[in-house]
Short mmCIF file of C-alpha atoms in Angstrom, two decimals:
data_model
loop_
_atom_site.label_atom_id
_atom_site.label_comp_id
_atom_site.label_asym_id
_atom_site.label_seq_id
_atom_site.Cartn_x
_atom_site.Cartn_y
_atom_site.Cartn_z
CA UNK A 27 0.00 0.00 0.00
CA UNK A 28 1.28 3.47 -0.89
CA UNK A 29 0.63 6.49 1.32
CA UNK A 30 -1.43 9.21 -0.29
CA UNK A 31 0.86 12.22 0.22
CA UNK A 32 0.86 15.73 -1.15
CA UNK A 33 4.19 16.49 0.55
CA UNK A 34 6.85 14.37 2.28
CA UNK A 35 6.13 12.66 5.60
CA UNK A 36 9.23 12.27 7.81
CA UNK A 37 9.02 9.32 10.19
CA UNK A 38 11.67 9.77 12.86
CA UNK A 39 12.83 8.15 16.06
CA UNK A 40 15.25 9.31 18.72
CA UNK A 41 17.45 7.42 21.15
CA UNK A 42 18.31 9.66 24.08
CA UNK A 43 20.19 9.88 27.36
CA UNK A 44 16.87 9.67 29.21
CA UNK A 45 13.21 10.67 29.12
CA UNK A 46 13.36 14.20 30.51
CA UNK A 47 12.38 16.43 27.59
CA UNK A 48 14.03 19.53 29.04
CA UNK A 49 17.42 18.14 30.03
CA UNK A 50 18.12 14.87 28.19
CA UNK A 51 19.90 14.79 24.84
CA UNK A 52 19.81 12.86 21.57
CA UNK A 53 22.36 10.06 21.06
CA UNK A 54 20.93 8.74 17.79
CA UNK A 55 18.45 10.07 15.25
CA UNK A 56 16.94 8.15 12.36
CA UNK A 57 14.60 9.63 9.75
CA UNK A 58 12.66 7.82 7.03
CA UNK A 59 11.37 10.42 4.59
CA UNK A 60 8.42 9.05 2.63
CA UNK A 61 8.06 10.97 -0.62
CA UNK A 62 4.82 11.64 -2.54
CA UNK A 63 6.08 9.49 -5.44
CA UNK A 64 6.43 6.44 -3.15
CA UNK A 65 10.21 6.56 -2.75
CA UNK A 66 11.86 6.50 0.67
CA UNK A 67 15.03 8.25 1.87
CA UNK A 68 16.64 7.20 5.15
CA UNK A 69 19.16 9.19 7.17
CA UNK A 70 20.64 7.89 10.43
CA UNK A 71 23.35 9.38 12.61
CA UNK A 72 24.70 8.93 16.11
CA UNK A 73 25.19 12.09 18.14
CA UNK A 74 27.58 13.06 20.91
CA UNK A 75 25.19 14.35 23.61
CA UNK A 76 27.96 16.24 25.45
CA UNK A 77 26.93 14.49 28.66
CA UNK A 78 27.37 10.96 30.06
CA UNK A 79 24.78 8.39 28.99
CA UNK A 80 23.24 6.79 32.12
CA UNK A 81 23.74 3.03 32.24
CA UNK A 82 19.98 2.47 32.52
CA UNK A 83 19.50 4.18 29.15
CA UNK A 84 22.44 2.40 27.52
CA UNK A 85 20.98 -0.97 28.54
CA UNK A 86 17.81 -0.10 26.62
CA UNK A 87 19.19 1.25 23.34
CA UNK A 88 22.67 -0.33 23.42
CA UNK A 89 24.57 2.94 22.89
CA UNK A 90 27.38 3.64 25.37
CA UNK A 91 29.67 6.63 25.92
CA UNK A 92 32.47 4.99 23.93
CA UNK A 93 30.15 4.58 20.94
CA UNK A 94 29.51 8.32 20.54
CA UNK A 95 32.83 9.77 21.77
CA UNK A 96 33.95 10.64 18.21
CA UNK A 97 30.51 11.50 16.83
CA UNK A 98 29.40 15.08 16.03
CA UNK A 99 27.34 17.12 18.45
CA UNK A 100 23.76 17.94 17.52
CA UNK A 101 24.72 21.58 17.09
CA UNK A 102 27.19 20.56 14.40
CA UNK A 103 24.55 18.70 12.35
CA UNK A 104 21.37 20.56 13.33
CA UNK A 105 21.15 22.60 10.14
CA UNK A 106 21.86 19.48 8.05
CA UNK A 107 18.91 17.64 9.64
CA UNK A 108 16.66 20.69 9.40
CA UNK A 109 17.40 20.91 5.68
CA UNK A 110 16.85 17.15 5.24
CA UNK A 111 13.41 17.29 6.88
CA UNK A 112 12.57 20.43 4.93
CA UNK A 113 8.83 21.15 4.81
CA UNK A 114 7.88 17.54 5.53
CA UNK A 115 5.18 16.64 7.99
CA UNK A 116 6.34 14.61 11.01
CA UNK A 117 5.40 11.09 12.12
CA UNK A 118 6.54 8.67 14.81
CA UNK A 119 5.52 6.41 17.66
CA UNK A 120 4.72 8.46 20.80
CA UNK A 121 6.28 11.31 18.84
CA UNK A 122 3.81 13.99 19.93
CA UNK A 123 4.68 13.54 23.61
CA UNK A 124 8.39 12.76 23.35
CA UNK A 125 10.30 12.77 20.05
CA UNK A 126 8.99 16.08 18.69
CA UNK A 127 9.46 18.00 22.00
CA UNK A 128 13.03 16.63 22.38
CA UNK A 129 13.89 17.47 18.77
CA UNK A 130 12.61 21.03 19.18
CA UNK A 131 14.66 21.47 22.37
CA UNK A 132 17.80 20.36 20.52
CA UNK A 133 17.12 22.73 17.60
CA UNK A 134 16.62 25.64 20.01
CA UNK A 135 19.86 24.85 21.86
CA UNK A 136 21.67 24.74 18.52
CA UNK A 137 20.22 28.09 17.46
CA UNK A 138 18.39 26.62 14.44
CA UNK A 139 14.95 28.04 13.69
CA UNK A 140 13.01 24.88 12.84
CA UNK A 141 9.67 26.25 11.68
CA UNK A 142 6.69 24.23 12.94
CA UNK A 143 4.09 26.44 11.26
CA UNK A 144 1.56 24.47 9.19
CA UNK A 145 3.28 21.12 9.79
CA UNK A 146 1.07 18.12 10.45
CA UNK A 147 1.91 15.44 13.03
CA UNK A 148 0.98 11.76 12.85
CA UNK A 149 1.47 9.80 16.08
CA UNK A 150 1.08 6.08 15.33
CA UNK A 151 0.79 5.23 19.04
CA UNK A 152 -2.33 7.38 19.36
CA UNK A 153 -3.97 5.50 16.48
CA UNK A 154 -3.13 2.21 18.19
CA UNK A 155 -4.41 3.26 21.61
CA UNK A 156 -7.61 4.78 20.28
CA UNK A 157 -8.49 2.02 17.86
CA UNK A 158 -7.47 -0.78 20.25
CA UNK A 159 -8.77 0.78 23.43
CA UNK A 160 -7.27 -0.36 26.71
CA UNK A 161 -10.50 -0.24 28.71
CA UNK A 162 -12.04 -3.02 30.77
CA UNK A 163 -14.92 -3.24 28.30
CA UNK A 164 -12.44 -3.71 25.42
CA UNK A 165 -10.41 -6.27 27.39
CA UNK A 166 -13.54 -8.29 28.28
CA UNK A 167 -14.62 -8.29 24.63
CA UNK A 168 -11.10 -9.23 23.42
CA UNK A 169 -10.36 -12.01 25.89
CA UNK A 170 -13.82 -13.37 26.70
CA UNK A 171 -15.74 -12.33 23.55
CA UNK A 172 -18.54 -10.95 25.71
CA UNK A 173 -20.04 -7.57 26.49
CA UNK A 174 -20.25 -6.36 30.09
CA UNK A 175 -23.84 -6.14 31.30
CA UNK A 176 -24.30 -3.08 33.56
CA UNK A 177 -20.82 -1.76 32.78
CA UNK A 178 -19.41 0.65 35.38
CA UNK A 179 -21.33 -0.94 38.21
CA UNK A 180 -18.78 -2.19 40.74
CA UNK A 181 -19.98 -5.81 40.81
CA UNK A 182 -20.18 -6.17 37.03
CA UNK A 183 -16.74 -4.61 36.54
CA UNK A 184 -15.01 -6.72 39.16
CA UNK A 185 -16.59 -9.92 37.82
CA UNK A 186 -15.42 -9.01 34.32
CA UNK A 187 -11.90 -8.29 35.65
CA UNK A 188 -11.76 -11.72 37.29
CA UNK A 189 -12.77 -13.49 34.08
CA UNK A 190 -10.32 -11.40 32.00
CA UNK A 191 -7.45 -12.57 34.24
CA UNK A 192 -8.50 -16.20 33.87
CA UNK A 193 -8.59 -15.78 30.10
CA UNK A 194 -5.19 -14.03 30.08
CA UNK A 195 -3.56 -16.87 32.00
CA UNK A 196 -5.04 -19.41 29.63
CA UNK A 197 -3.97 -17.43 26.53
CA UNK A 198 -0.44 -16.40 27.60
CA UNK A 199 0.69 -19.27 29.86
CA UNK A 200 3.12 -20.57 27.23
CA UNK A 201 3.73 -17.24 25.46
CA UNK A 202 7.21 -15.71 25.38
CA UNK A 203 7.78 -12.17 26.58
CA UNK A 204 10.90 -10.19 25.63
CA UNK A 205 11.97 -7.44 28.04
CA UNK A 206 13.90 -4.29 27.13
CA UNK A 207 17.21 -6.09 27.58
CA UNK A 208 16.20 -8.83 25.14
CA UNK A 209 15.64 -11.48 27.83
CA UNK A 210 12.92 -14.03 27.06
CA UNK A 211 10.61 -15.48 29.70
CA UNK A 212 7.10 -16.86 30.18
CA UNK A 213 5.89 -14.44 32.89
CA UNK A 214 2.12 -15.03 32.73
CA UNK A 215 1.65 -18.08 34.91
CA UNK A 216 -1.12 -19.40 37.12
CA UNK A 217 0.84 -18.17 40.13
CA UNK A 218 0.23 -14.96 42.10
CA UNK A 219 3.94 -14.36 42.80
CA UNK A 220 4.72 -14.52 39.09
CA UNK A 221 1.78 -12.26 38.21
CA UNK A 222 2.84 -9.78 40.89
CA UNK A 223 6.39 -9.63 39.51
CA UNK A 224 5.19 -9.13 35.93
CA UNK A 225 2.63 -6.43 36.72
CA UNK A 226 5.01 -4.44 38.93
CA UNK A 227 8.06 -4.30 36.67
CA UNK A 228 8.68 -0.60 37.39
CA UNK A 229 9.00 -1.36 41.13
CA UNK A 230 7.17 1.73 42.42
CA UNK A 231 7.78 2.87 45.99
CA UNK A 232 4.65 4.99 46.28
CA UNK A 233 2.39 3.65 43.46
CA UNK A 234 2.17 7.14 41.98
CA UNK A 235 5.58 6.47 40.45
CA UNK A 236 7.27 9.52 41.95
CA UNK A 237 9.77 7.14 43.57
CA UNK A 238 10.91 3.73 42.32
CA UNK A 239 13.34 1.07 43.50
CA UNK A 240 16.60 0.73 41.58
CA UNK A 241 18.39 -2.57 40.94
CA UNK A 242 20.02 -2.36 44.40
CA UNK A 243 16.64 -1.98 46.10
CA UNK A 244 17.24 1.70 46.95
CA UNK A 245 14.47 4.29 46.65
CA UNK A 246 15.13 6.73 43.79
CA UNK A 247 13.30 9.81 42.56
CA UNK A 248 11.56 9.18 39.25
CA UNK A 249 10.85 12.77 38.24
CA UNK A 250 12.30 16.27 38.19
CA UNK A 251 15.85 17.51 38.52
CA UNK A 252 16.90 14.64 40.82
CA UNK A 253 15.51 11.86 38.67
CA UNK A 254 17.64 8.72 38.98
CA UNK A 255 19.30 9.79 42.24
CA UNK A 256 18.57 7.90 45.44
CA UNK A 257 16.30 9.71 47.88
CA UNK A 258 18.93 9.56 50.63
CA UNK A 259 21.54 10.96 48.26
CA UNK A 260 19.27 13.95 47.58
CA UNK A 261 18.68 14.44 51.31
CA UNK A 262 22.47 14.59 51.76
CA UNK A 263 22.96 17.32 49.17
CA UNK A 264 19.63 19.16 49.39
CA UNK A 265 17.65 18.35 52.55
CA UNK A 266 15.21 21.18 51.79
CA UNK A 267 13.85 19.01 48.94
CA UNK A 268 11.98 17.03 51.58
CA UNK A 269 10.13 20.13 52.82
CA UNK A 270 9.36 21.18 49.25
CA UNK A 271 7.73 17.84 48.51
CA UNK A 272 5.87 17.75 51.80
CA UNK A 273 4.36 21.15 51.03
CA UNK A 274 3.79 20.37 47.36
CA UNK A 275 0.83 18.89 45.52
CA UNK A 276 1.88 15.26 45.84
CA UNK A 277 -0.30 12.27 46.83
CA UNK A 278 -0.57 11.62 50.55
CA UNK A 279 0.86 8.13 50.17
CA UNK A 280 3.87 9.56 48.34
CA UNK A 281 4.42 11.92 51.28
CA UNK A 282 4.00 9.04 53.71
CA UNK A 283 6.72 6.97 52.02
CA UNK A 284 8.93 10.04 51.72
CA UNK A 285 8.60 10.68 55.47
CA UNK A 286 9.55 7.07 56.24
CA UNK A 287 12.74 7.50 54.22
CA UNK A 288 13.41 10.90 55.83
CA UNK A 289 13.08 9.46 59.35
CA UNK A 290 15.32 6.53 58.48
CA UNK A 291 17.90 8.89 56.98
CA UNK A 292 17.83 11.11 60.09
CA UNK A 293 18.25 8.09 62.33
CA UNK A 294 21.33 7.04 60.35
CA UNK A 295 22.69 10.59 60.54
CA UNK A 296 22.16 10.79 64.31
CA UNK A 297 23.79 7.40 64.81
CA UNK A 298 26.82 8.45 62.77
CA UNK A 299 27.07 11.69 64.76
CA UNK A 300 26.91 9.77 68.05
CA UNK A 301 29.64 7.38 66.89
CA UNK A 302 31.88 10.31 65.96
CA UNK A 303 31.36 11.93 69.36
CA UNK A 304 32.20 8.70 71.17
CA UNK A 305 35.28 8.30 69.02
CA UNK A 306 36.40 11.83 69.90
CA UNK A 307 35.90 11.23 73.64
CA UNK A 308 37.66 7.86 73.61
CA UNK A 309 40.26 8.00 70.87
CA UNK A 310 41.90 4.67 70.25
CA UNK A 311 45.73 4.50 70.30
CA UNK A 312 46.75 3.27 66.87
CA UNK A 313 50.41 4.35 66.86
CA UNK A 314 51.68 1.21 68.53
CA UNK A 315 53.48 3.29 71.23
CA UNK A 316 52.85 2.87 74.91
CA UNK A 317 50.99 5.86 76.42
CA UNK A 318 53.01 8.16 78.67
CA UNK A 319 52.26 7.30 82.32
CA UNK A 320 50.77 9.98 84.51
CA UNK A 321 52.97 11.24 87.37
CA UNK A 322 51.37 12.30 90.63
CA UNK A 323 54.44 14.26 91.85
CA UNK A 324 53.23 17.89 92.15
CA UNK A 325 56.80 19.18 91.67
CA UNK A 326 57.24 17.31 88.42
CA UNK A 327 57.47 19.43 85.28
CA UNK A 328 57.28 17.70 81.91
CA UNK A 329 60.34 18.17 79.70
CA UNK A 330 59.62 20.40 76.65
CA UNK A 331 59.69 18.38 73.44
CA UNK A 332 62.28 20.56 71.67
CA UNK A 333 64.72 20.89 74.59
CA UNK A 334 67.50 18.42 75.38
CA UNK A 335 67.63 17.06 78.93
CA UNK A 336 70.32 18.65 81.24
CA UNK A 337 73.72 16.89 81.52
CA UNK A 338 76.45 17.00 84.19
CA UNK A 339 79.42 19.36 83.45
CA UNK A 340 82.77 17.50 83.27
CA UNK A 341 86.40 18.73 83.56
CA UNK A 342 86.96 18.06 79.88
CA UNK A 343 84.07 20.38 79.02
CA UNK A 344 85.56 23.16 81.18
CA UNK A 345 88.99 22.79 79.52
CA UNK A 346 87.41 23.09 76.07
CA UNK A 347 85.62 26.28 77.07
CA UNK A 348 88.90 27.81 78.37
CA UNK A 349 90.64 27.07 75.07
CA UNK A 350 87.75 28.53 73.02
CA UNK A 351 87.38 31.79 74.92
CA UNK A 352 90.99 32.16 76.09
CA UNK A 353 90.19 32.19 79.75
#
């Protein structure tokens, strides 16, 4: 099938250092330019983002710092890509929410005026989500081939949910699933532990997703300027962030989990402070030398460190002095 086009349509995809539109950078850009005559032109280039690529991102797209060390910066090729896209409309998968905003940020940083006036945008993900709706009614029809009677009543909805799960287990029990790292597994099993693991892959701390567990089981922020940093690490460098979140418009459960981490962090800090104080009051002798014994003689005066102890004057010493001074 050939697209009916009256001007080019540029399908493009970005690999980036992360998912923060304002601060993350492009590490690879690929554009497929579909022309009105049915021909296709593809342009792909890796980009030096001028910042380290987080390991979590590299594990997803397979691009590491060493792979882009000698590649051009986006600023160096921005005009080239702007000219290649030309007056084409833009298309992608989740492009309206991510790829287009990131691309525009990069053009602005590079000082290239990429005109968006009169361009049209086609987001393939939106077509998918709207035509294959992810509602309970759609799931019940897809898996059970039935319509919900009295939809949106609690009892009807929960009964439908139960039967959808049974149908999912039956359909996917032997189906392979490939994760972002390319690992294959059969995660949908008739086992609650397995279902729990598969449906909580993001490991949220607070269910709102503001904090998630990293691979080491540490709570990390999942938004904003501290995204990817552990919560305790942020408390160490910016403890006022806790107060800002407590006063902010965040879910109560998020604040509850944040307070638990704050109290644990303070307890660790107090314990460390106490240990330092005890160490200062009872310093351990690590020099290997025996401590100087205390003397109870009130007339005893300690010998200054830089002075030699007194010696008895001998006749030889007196004779030497006479010869030196002629007396």
